[in-house]
Amino acid sequence: MKFKLKIKPKISYYVSILVFSVILFYFAYKGIIAYLIHRELYGGGLDTLVLLRALISGIMLLLILLFIQFIKIPDLKSHRTILRGIFIGWTSVFIILLIINLSSIYFILLTSLVSFFSLITLLSLEDQIKEEKNTLTEKEIYLLQQLAKKK
């Protein structure tokens, strides 16, 4: 399948980082508000709701740091493997949100858009890998020239 769009995997990582940041700030805000309300009502301690929201925020922060490391990978085949995992992950979250919590329409839209964008990037990357197989690197050209001079 030929795609005219040439989307680099880094763009997909940046989009995922942006969505993870939105989720991080949302749950951090909700967790702080829940903590303040719980402290005011019960005088201290941590509630399960506060801990769960803090845990989700922490997981999102770790995922952001992981995606920043993904950006540094130069190999296209590695990016393809990572993008497959990202697509499966976002699609799973989208389907789970559809089944469990249909009222959170913003998160459903956000995850569906990121999942679709990851799919487009993955298809574009497949074409880029096929094109890369048909071209020689500068080092390969140099070695072939050296080999031709020896004959």
mmCIF file with all atom_site columns, N, CA, C and O in Angstrom, residues 65-93:
data_model
loop_
_atom_site.group_PDB
_atom_site.id
_atom_site.type_symbol
_atom_site.label_atom_id
_atom_site.label_alt_id
_atom_site.label_comp_id
_atom_site.label_asym_id
_atom_site.label_entity_id
_atom_site.label_seq_id
_atom_site.pdbx_PDB_ins_code
_atom_site.Cartn_x
_atom_site.Cartn_y
_atom_site.Cartn_z
_atom_site.occupancy
_atom_site.B_iso_or_equiv
_atom_site.pdbx_formal_charge
_atom_site.auth_seq_id
_atom_site.auth_comp_id
_atom_site.auth_asym_id
_atom_site.auth_atom_id
_atom_site.pdbx_PDB_model_num
ATOM 1   N N  . LEU A 1 65 ? 8.451  9.734  29.841 1.00 0.00 ? 65 LEU A N  1
ATOM 2   C CA . LEU A 1 65 ? 9.906  9.562  29.840 1.00 0.00 ? 65 LEU A CA 1
ATOM 3   C C  . LEU A 1 65 ? 10.334 8.422  28.910 1.00 0.00 ? 65 LEU A C  1
ATOM 4   O O  . LEU A 1 65 ? 11.343 8.514  28.215 1.00 0.00 ? 65 LEU A O  1
ATOM 5   N N  . LEU A 1 66 ? 9.546  7.365  28.856 1.00 0.00 ? 66 LEU A N  1
ATOM 6   C CA . LEU A 1 66 ? 9.840  6.247  27.957 1.00 0.00 ? 66 LEU A CA 1
ATOM 7   C C  . LEU A 1 66 ? 9.727  6.665  26.492 1.00 0.00 ? 66 LEU A C  1
ATOM 8   O O  . LEU A 1 66 ? 10.580 6.317  25.666 1.00 0.00 ? 66 LEU A O  1
ATOM 9   N N  . PHE A 1 67 ? 8.722  7.439  26.177 1.00 0.00 ? 67 PHE A N  1
ATOM 10  C CA . PHE A 1 67 ? 8.547  7.897  24.798 1.00 0.00 ? 67 PHE A CA 1
ATOM 11  C C  . PHE A 1 67 ? 9.642  8.882  24.385 1.00 0.00 ? 67 PHE A C  1
ATOM 12  O O  . PHE A 1 67 ? 10.015 8.929  23.213 1.00 0.00 ? 67 PHE A O  1
ATOM 13  N N  . ILE A 1 68 ? 10.140 9.644  25.327 1.00 0.00 ? 68 ILE A N  1
ATOM 14  C CA . ILE A 1 68 ? 11.268 10.522 25.021 1.00 0.00 ? 68 ILE A CA 1
ATOM 15  C C  . ILE A 1 68 ? 12.489 9.679  24.645 1.00 0.00 ? 68 ILE A C  1
ATOM 16  O O  . ILE A 1 68 ? 13.236 10.036 23.736 1.00 0.00 ? 68 ILE A O  1
ATOM 17  N N  . GLN A 1 69 ? 12.653 8.538  25.297 1.00 0.00 ? 69 GLN A N  1
ATOM 18  C CA . GLN A 1 69 ? 13.748 7.642  24.930 1.00 0.00 ? 69 GLN A CA 1
ATOM 19  C C  . GLN A 1 69 ? 13.511 6.989  23.566 1.00 0.00 ? 69 GLN A C  1
ATOM 20  O O  . GLN A 1 69 ? 14.453 6.731  22.821 1.00 0.00 ? 69 GLN A O  1
ATOM 21  N N  . PHE A 1 70 ? 12.252 6.713  23.222 1.00 0.00 ? 70 PHE A N  1
ATOM 22  C CA . PHE A 1 70 ? 11.929 6.129  21.919 1.00 0.00 ? 70 PHE A CA 1
ATOM 23  C C  . PHE A 1 70 ? 12.319 7.064  20.778 1.00 0.00 ? 70 PHE A C  1
ATOM 24  O O  . PHE A 1 70 ? 12.670 6.611  19.695 1.00 0.00 ? 70 PHE A O  1
ATOM 25  N N  . ILE A 1 71 ? 12.231 8.352  21.009 1.00 0.00 ? 71 ILE A N  1
ATOM 26  C CA . ILE A 1 71 ? 12.547 9.333  19.973 1.00 0.00 ? 71 ILE A CA 1
ATOM 27  C C  . ILE A 1 71 ? 14.009 9.210  19.539 1.00 0.00 ? 71 ILE A C  1
ATOM 28  O O  . ILE A 1 71 ? 14.338 9.431  18.377 1.00 0.00 ? 71 ILE A O  1
ATOM 29  N N  . LYS A 1 72 ? 14.879 8.788  20.431 1.00 0.00 ? 72 LYS A N  1
ATOM 30  C CA . LYS A 1 72 ? 16.307 8.719  20.154 1.00 0.00 ? 72 LYS A CA 1
ATOM 31  C C  . LYS A 1 72 ? 16.717 7.502  19.329 1.00 0.00 ? 72 LYS A C  1
ATOM 32  O O  . LYS A 1 72 ? 17.856 7.421  18.893 1.00 0.00 ? 72 LYS A O  1
ATOM 33  N N  . ILE A 1 73 ? 15.823 6.558  19.094 1.00 0.00 ? 73 ILE A N  1
ATOM 34  C CA . ILE A 1 73 ? 16.160 5.330  18.364 1.00 0.00 ? 73 ILE A CA 1
ATOM 35  C C  . ILE A 1 73 ? 16.265 5.637  16.871 1.00 0.00 ? 73 ILE A C  1
ATOM 36  O O  . ILE A 1 73 ? 15.335 6.175  16.282 1.00 0.00 ? 73 ILE A O  1
ATOM 37  N N  . PRO A 1 74 ? 17.376 5.269  16.214 1.00 0.00 ? 74 PRO A N  1
ATOM 38  C CA . PRO A 1 74 ? 17.536 5.594  14.786 1.00 0.00 ? 74 PRO A CA 1
ATOM 39  C C  . PRO A 1 74 ? 16.983 4.539  13.828 1.00 0.00 ? 74 PRO A C  1
ATOM 40  O O  . PRO A 1 74 ? 16.712 4.836  12.675 1.00 0.00 ? 74 PRO A O  1
ATOM 41  N N  . ASP A 1 75 ? 16.793 3.292  14.269 1.00 0.00 ? 75 ASP A N  1
ATOM 42  C CA . ASP A 1 75 ? 16.432 2.194  13.387 1.00 0.00 ? 75 ASP A CA 1
ATOM 43  C C  . ASP A 1 75 ? 14.938 2.201  13.065 1.00 0.00 ? 75 ASP A C  1
ATOM 44  O O  . ASP A 1 75 ? 14.095 2.263  13.963 1.00 0.00 ? 75 ASP A O  1
ATOM 45  N N  . LEU A 1 76 ? 14.600 2.121  11.775 1.00 0.00 ? 76 LEU A N  1
ATOM 46  C CA . LEU A 1 76 ? 13.201 2.151  11.351 1.00 0.00 ? 76 LEU A CA 1
ATOM 47  C C  . LEU A 1 76 ? 12.451 0.885  11.737 1.00 0.00 ? 76 LEU A C  1
ATOM 48  O O  . LEU A 1 76 ? 11.260 0.930  12.055 1.00 0.00 ? 76 LEU A O  1
ATOM 49  N N  . LYS A 1 77 ? 13.126 -0.259 11.721 1.00 0.00 ? 77 LYS A N  1
ATOM 50  C CA . LYS A 1 77 ? 12.451 -1.504 12.091 1.00 0.00 ? 77 LYS A CA 1
ATOM 51  C C  . LYS A 1 77 ? 12.078 -1.515 13.573 1.00 0.00 ? 77 LYS A C  1
ATOM 52  O O  . LYS A 1 77 ? 11.042 -2.042 13.965 1.00 0.00 ? 77 LYS A O  1
ATOM 53  N N  . SER A 1 78 ? 12.912 -0.929 14.398 1.00 0.00 ? 78 SER A N  1
ATOM 54  C CA . SER A 1 78 ? 12.586 -0.804 15.816 1.00 0.00 ? 78 SER A CA 1
ATOM 55  C C  . SER A 1 78 ? 11.388 0.118  16.005 1.00 0.00 ? 78 SER A C  1
ATOM 56  O O  . SER A 1 78 ? 10.511 -0.150 16.830 1.00 0.00 ? 78 SER A O  1
ATOM 57  N N  . HIS A 1 79 ? 11.365 1.197  15.236 1.00 0.00 ? 79 HIS A N  1
ATOM 58  C CA . HIS A 1 79 ? 10.224 2.111  15.304 1.00 0.00 ? 79 HIS A CA 1
ATOM 59  C C  . HIS A 1 79 ? 8.936  1.393  14.895 1.00 0.00 ? 79 HIS A C  1
ATOM 60  O O  . HIS A 1 79 ? 7.880  1.633  15.469 1.00 0.00 ? 79 HIS A O  1
ATOM 61  N N  . ARG A 1 80 ? 9.038  0.518  13.894 1.00 0.00 ? 80 ARG A N  1
ATOM 62  C CA . ARG A 1 80 ? 7.847  -0.221 13.449 1.00 0.00 ? 80 ARG A CA 1
ATOM 63  C C  . ARG A 1 80 ? 7.312  -1.092 14.580 1.00 0.00 ? 80 ARG A C  1
ATOM 64  O O  . ARG A 1 80 ? 6.102  -1.118 14.837 1.00 0.00 ? 80 ARG A O  1
ATOM 65  N N  . THR A 1 81 ? 8.192  -1.785 15.278 1.00 0.00 ? 81 THR A N  1
ATOM 66  C CA . THR A 1 81 ? 7.783  -2.629 16.393 1.00 0.00 ? 81 THR A CA 1
ATOM 67  C C  . THR A 1 81 ? 7.157  -1.800 17.511 1.00 0.00 ? 81 THR A C  1
ATOM 68  O O  . THR A 1 81 ? 6.117  -2.160 18.061 1.00 0.00 ? 81 THR A O  1
ATOM 69  N N  . ILE A 1 82 ? 7.788  -0.681 17.819 1.00 0.00 ? 82 ILE A N  1
ATOM 70  C CA . ILE A 1 82 ? 7.271  0.198  18.871 1.00 0.00 ? 82 ILE A CA 1
ATOM 71  C C  . ILE A 1 82 ? 5.914  0.773  18.470 1.00 0.00 ? 82 ILE A C  1
ATOM 72  O O  . ILE A 1 82 ? 4.979  0.812  19.272 1.00 0.00 ? 82 ILE A O  1
ATOM 73  N N  . LEU A 1 83 ? 5.789  1.200  17.211 1.00 0.00 ? 83 LEU A N  1
ATOM 74  C CA . LEU A 1 83 ? 4.518  1.778  16.759 1.00 0.00 ? 83 LEU A CA 1
ATOM 75  C C  . LEU A 1 83 ? 3.397  0.746  16.732 1.00 0.00 ? 83 LEU A C  1
ATOM 76  O O  . LEU A 1 83 ? 2.237  1.089  16.969 1.00 0.00 ? 83 LEU A O  1
ATOM 77  N N  . ARG A 1 84 ? 3.724  -0.496 16.446 1.00 0.00 ? 84 ARG A N  1
ATOM 78  C CA . ARG A 1 84 ? 2.695  -1.546 16.540 1.00 0.00 ? 84 ARG A CA 1
ATOM 79  C C  . ARG A 1 84 ? 2.184  -1.664 17.965 1.00 0.00 ? 84 ARG A C  1
ATOM 80  O O  . ARG A 1 84 ? 0.986  -1.773 18.206 1.00 0.00 ? 84 ARG A O  1
ATOM 81  N N  . GLY A 1 85 ? 3.114  -1.648 18.915 1.00 0.00 ? 85 GLY A N  1
ATOM 82  C CA . GLY A 1 85 ? 2.722  -1.713 20.320 1.00 0.00 ? 85 GLY A CA 1
ATOM 83  C C  . GLY A 1 85 ? 1.912  -0.502 20.748 1.00 0.00 ? 85 GLY A C  1
ATOM 84  O O  . GLY A 1 85 ? 0.929  -0.630 21.492 1.00 0.00 ? 85 GLY A O  1
ATOM 85  N N  . ILE A 1 86 ? 2.307  0.663  20.270 1.00 0.00 ? 86 ILE A N  1
ATOM 86  C CA . ILE A 1 86 ? 1.565  1.882  20.602 1.00 0.00 ? 86 ILE A CA 1
ATOM 87  C C  . ILE A 1 86 ? 0.154  1.824  20.025 1.00 0.00 ? 86 ILE A C  1
ATOM 88  O O  . ILE A 1 86 ? -0.822 2.163  20.705 1.00 0.00 ? 86 ILE A O  1
ATOM 89  N N  . PHE A 1 87 ? 0.048  1.372  18.784 1.00 0.00 ? 87 PHE A N  1
ATOM 90  C CA . PHE A 1 87 ? -1.272 1.266  18.157 1.00 0.00 ? 87 PHE A CA 1
ATOM 91  C C  . PHE A 1 87 ? -2.154 0.280  18.912 1.00 0.00 ? 87 PHE A C  1
ATOM 92  O O  . PHE A 1 87 ? -3.319 0.572  19.191 1.00 0.00 ? 87 PHE A O  1
ATOM 93  N N  . ILE A 1 88 ? -1.593 -0.865 19.283 1.00 0.00 ? 88 ILE A N  1
ATOM 94  C CA . ILE A 1 88 ? -2.370 -1.851 20.039 1.00 0.00 ? 88 ILE A CA 1
ATOM 95  C C  . ILE A 1 88 ? -2.772 -1.288 21.399 1.00 0.00 ? 88 ILE A C  1
ATOM 96  O O  . ILE A 1 88 ? -3.909 -1.469 21.854 1.00 0.00 ? 88 ILE A O  1
ATOM 97  N N  . GLY A 1 89 ? -1.854 -0.571 22.046 1.00 0.00 ? 89 GLY A N  1
ATOM 98  C CA . GLY A 1 89 ? -2.154 0.007  23.352 1.00 0.00 ? 89 GLY A CA 1
ATOM 99  C C  . GLY A 1 89 ? -3.260 1.054  23.295 1.00 0.00 ? 89 GLY A C  1
ATOM 100 O O  . GLY A 1 89 ? -4.218 1.015  24.074 1.00 0.00 ? 89 GLY A O  1
ATOM 101 N N  . TRP A 1 90 ? -3.141 2.013  22.375 1.00 0.00 ? 90 TRP A N  1
ATOM 102 C CA . TRP A 1 90 ? -4.162 3.054  22.270 1.00 0.00 ? 90 TRP A CA 1
ATOM 103 C C  . TRP A 1 90 ? -5.509 2.477  21.828 1.00 0.00 ? 90 TRP A C  1
ATOM 104 O O  . TRP A 1 90 ? -6.556 2.913  22.308 1.00 0.00 ? 90 TRP A O  1
ATOM 105 N N  . THR A 1 91 ? -5.487 1.503  20.930 1.00 0.00 ? 91 THR A N  1
ATOM 106 C CA . THR A 1 91 ? -6.744 0.886  20.497 1.00 0.00 ? 91 THR A CA 1
ATOM 107 C C  . THR A 1 91 ? -7.393 0.132  21.644 1.00 0.00 ? 91 THR A C  1
ATOM 108 O O  . THR A 1 91 ? -8.622 0.175  21.811 1.00 0.00 ? 91 THR A O  1
ATOM 109 N N  . SER A 1 92 ? -6.593 -0.535 22.453 1.00 0.00 ? 92 SER A N  1
ATOM 110 C CA . SER A 1 92 ? -7.131 -1.242 23.616 1.00 0.00 ? 92 SER A CA 1
ATOM 111 C C  . SER A 1 92 ? -7.772 -0.271 24.607 1.00 0.00 ? 92 SER A C  1
ATOM 112 O O  . SER A 1 92 ? -8.872 -0.529 25.117 1.00 0.00 ? 92 SER A O  1
ATOM 113 N N  . VAL A 1 93 ? -7.084 0.824  24.867 1.00 0.00 ? 93 VAL A N  1
ATOM 114 C CA . VAL A 1 93 ? -7.642 1.831  25.782 1.00 0.00 ? 93 VAL A CA 1
ATOM 115 C C  . VAL A 1 93 ? -8.946 2.385  25.216 1.00 0.00 ? 93 VAL A C  1
ATOM 116 O O  . VAL A 1 93 ? -9.931 2.567  25.943 1.00 0.00 ? 93 VAL A O  1
#
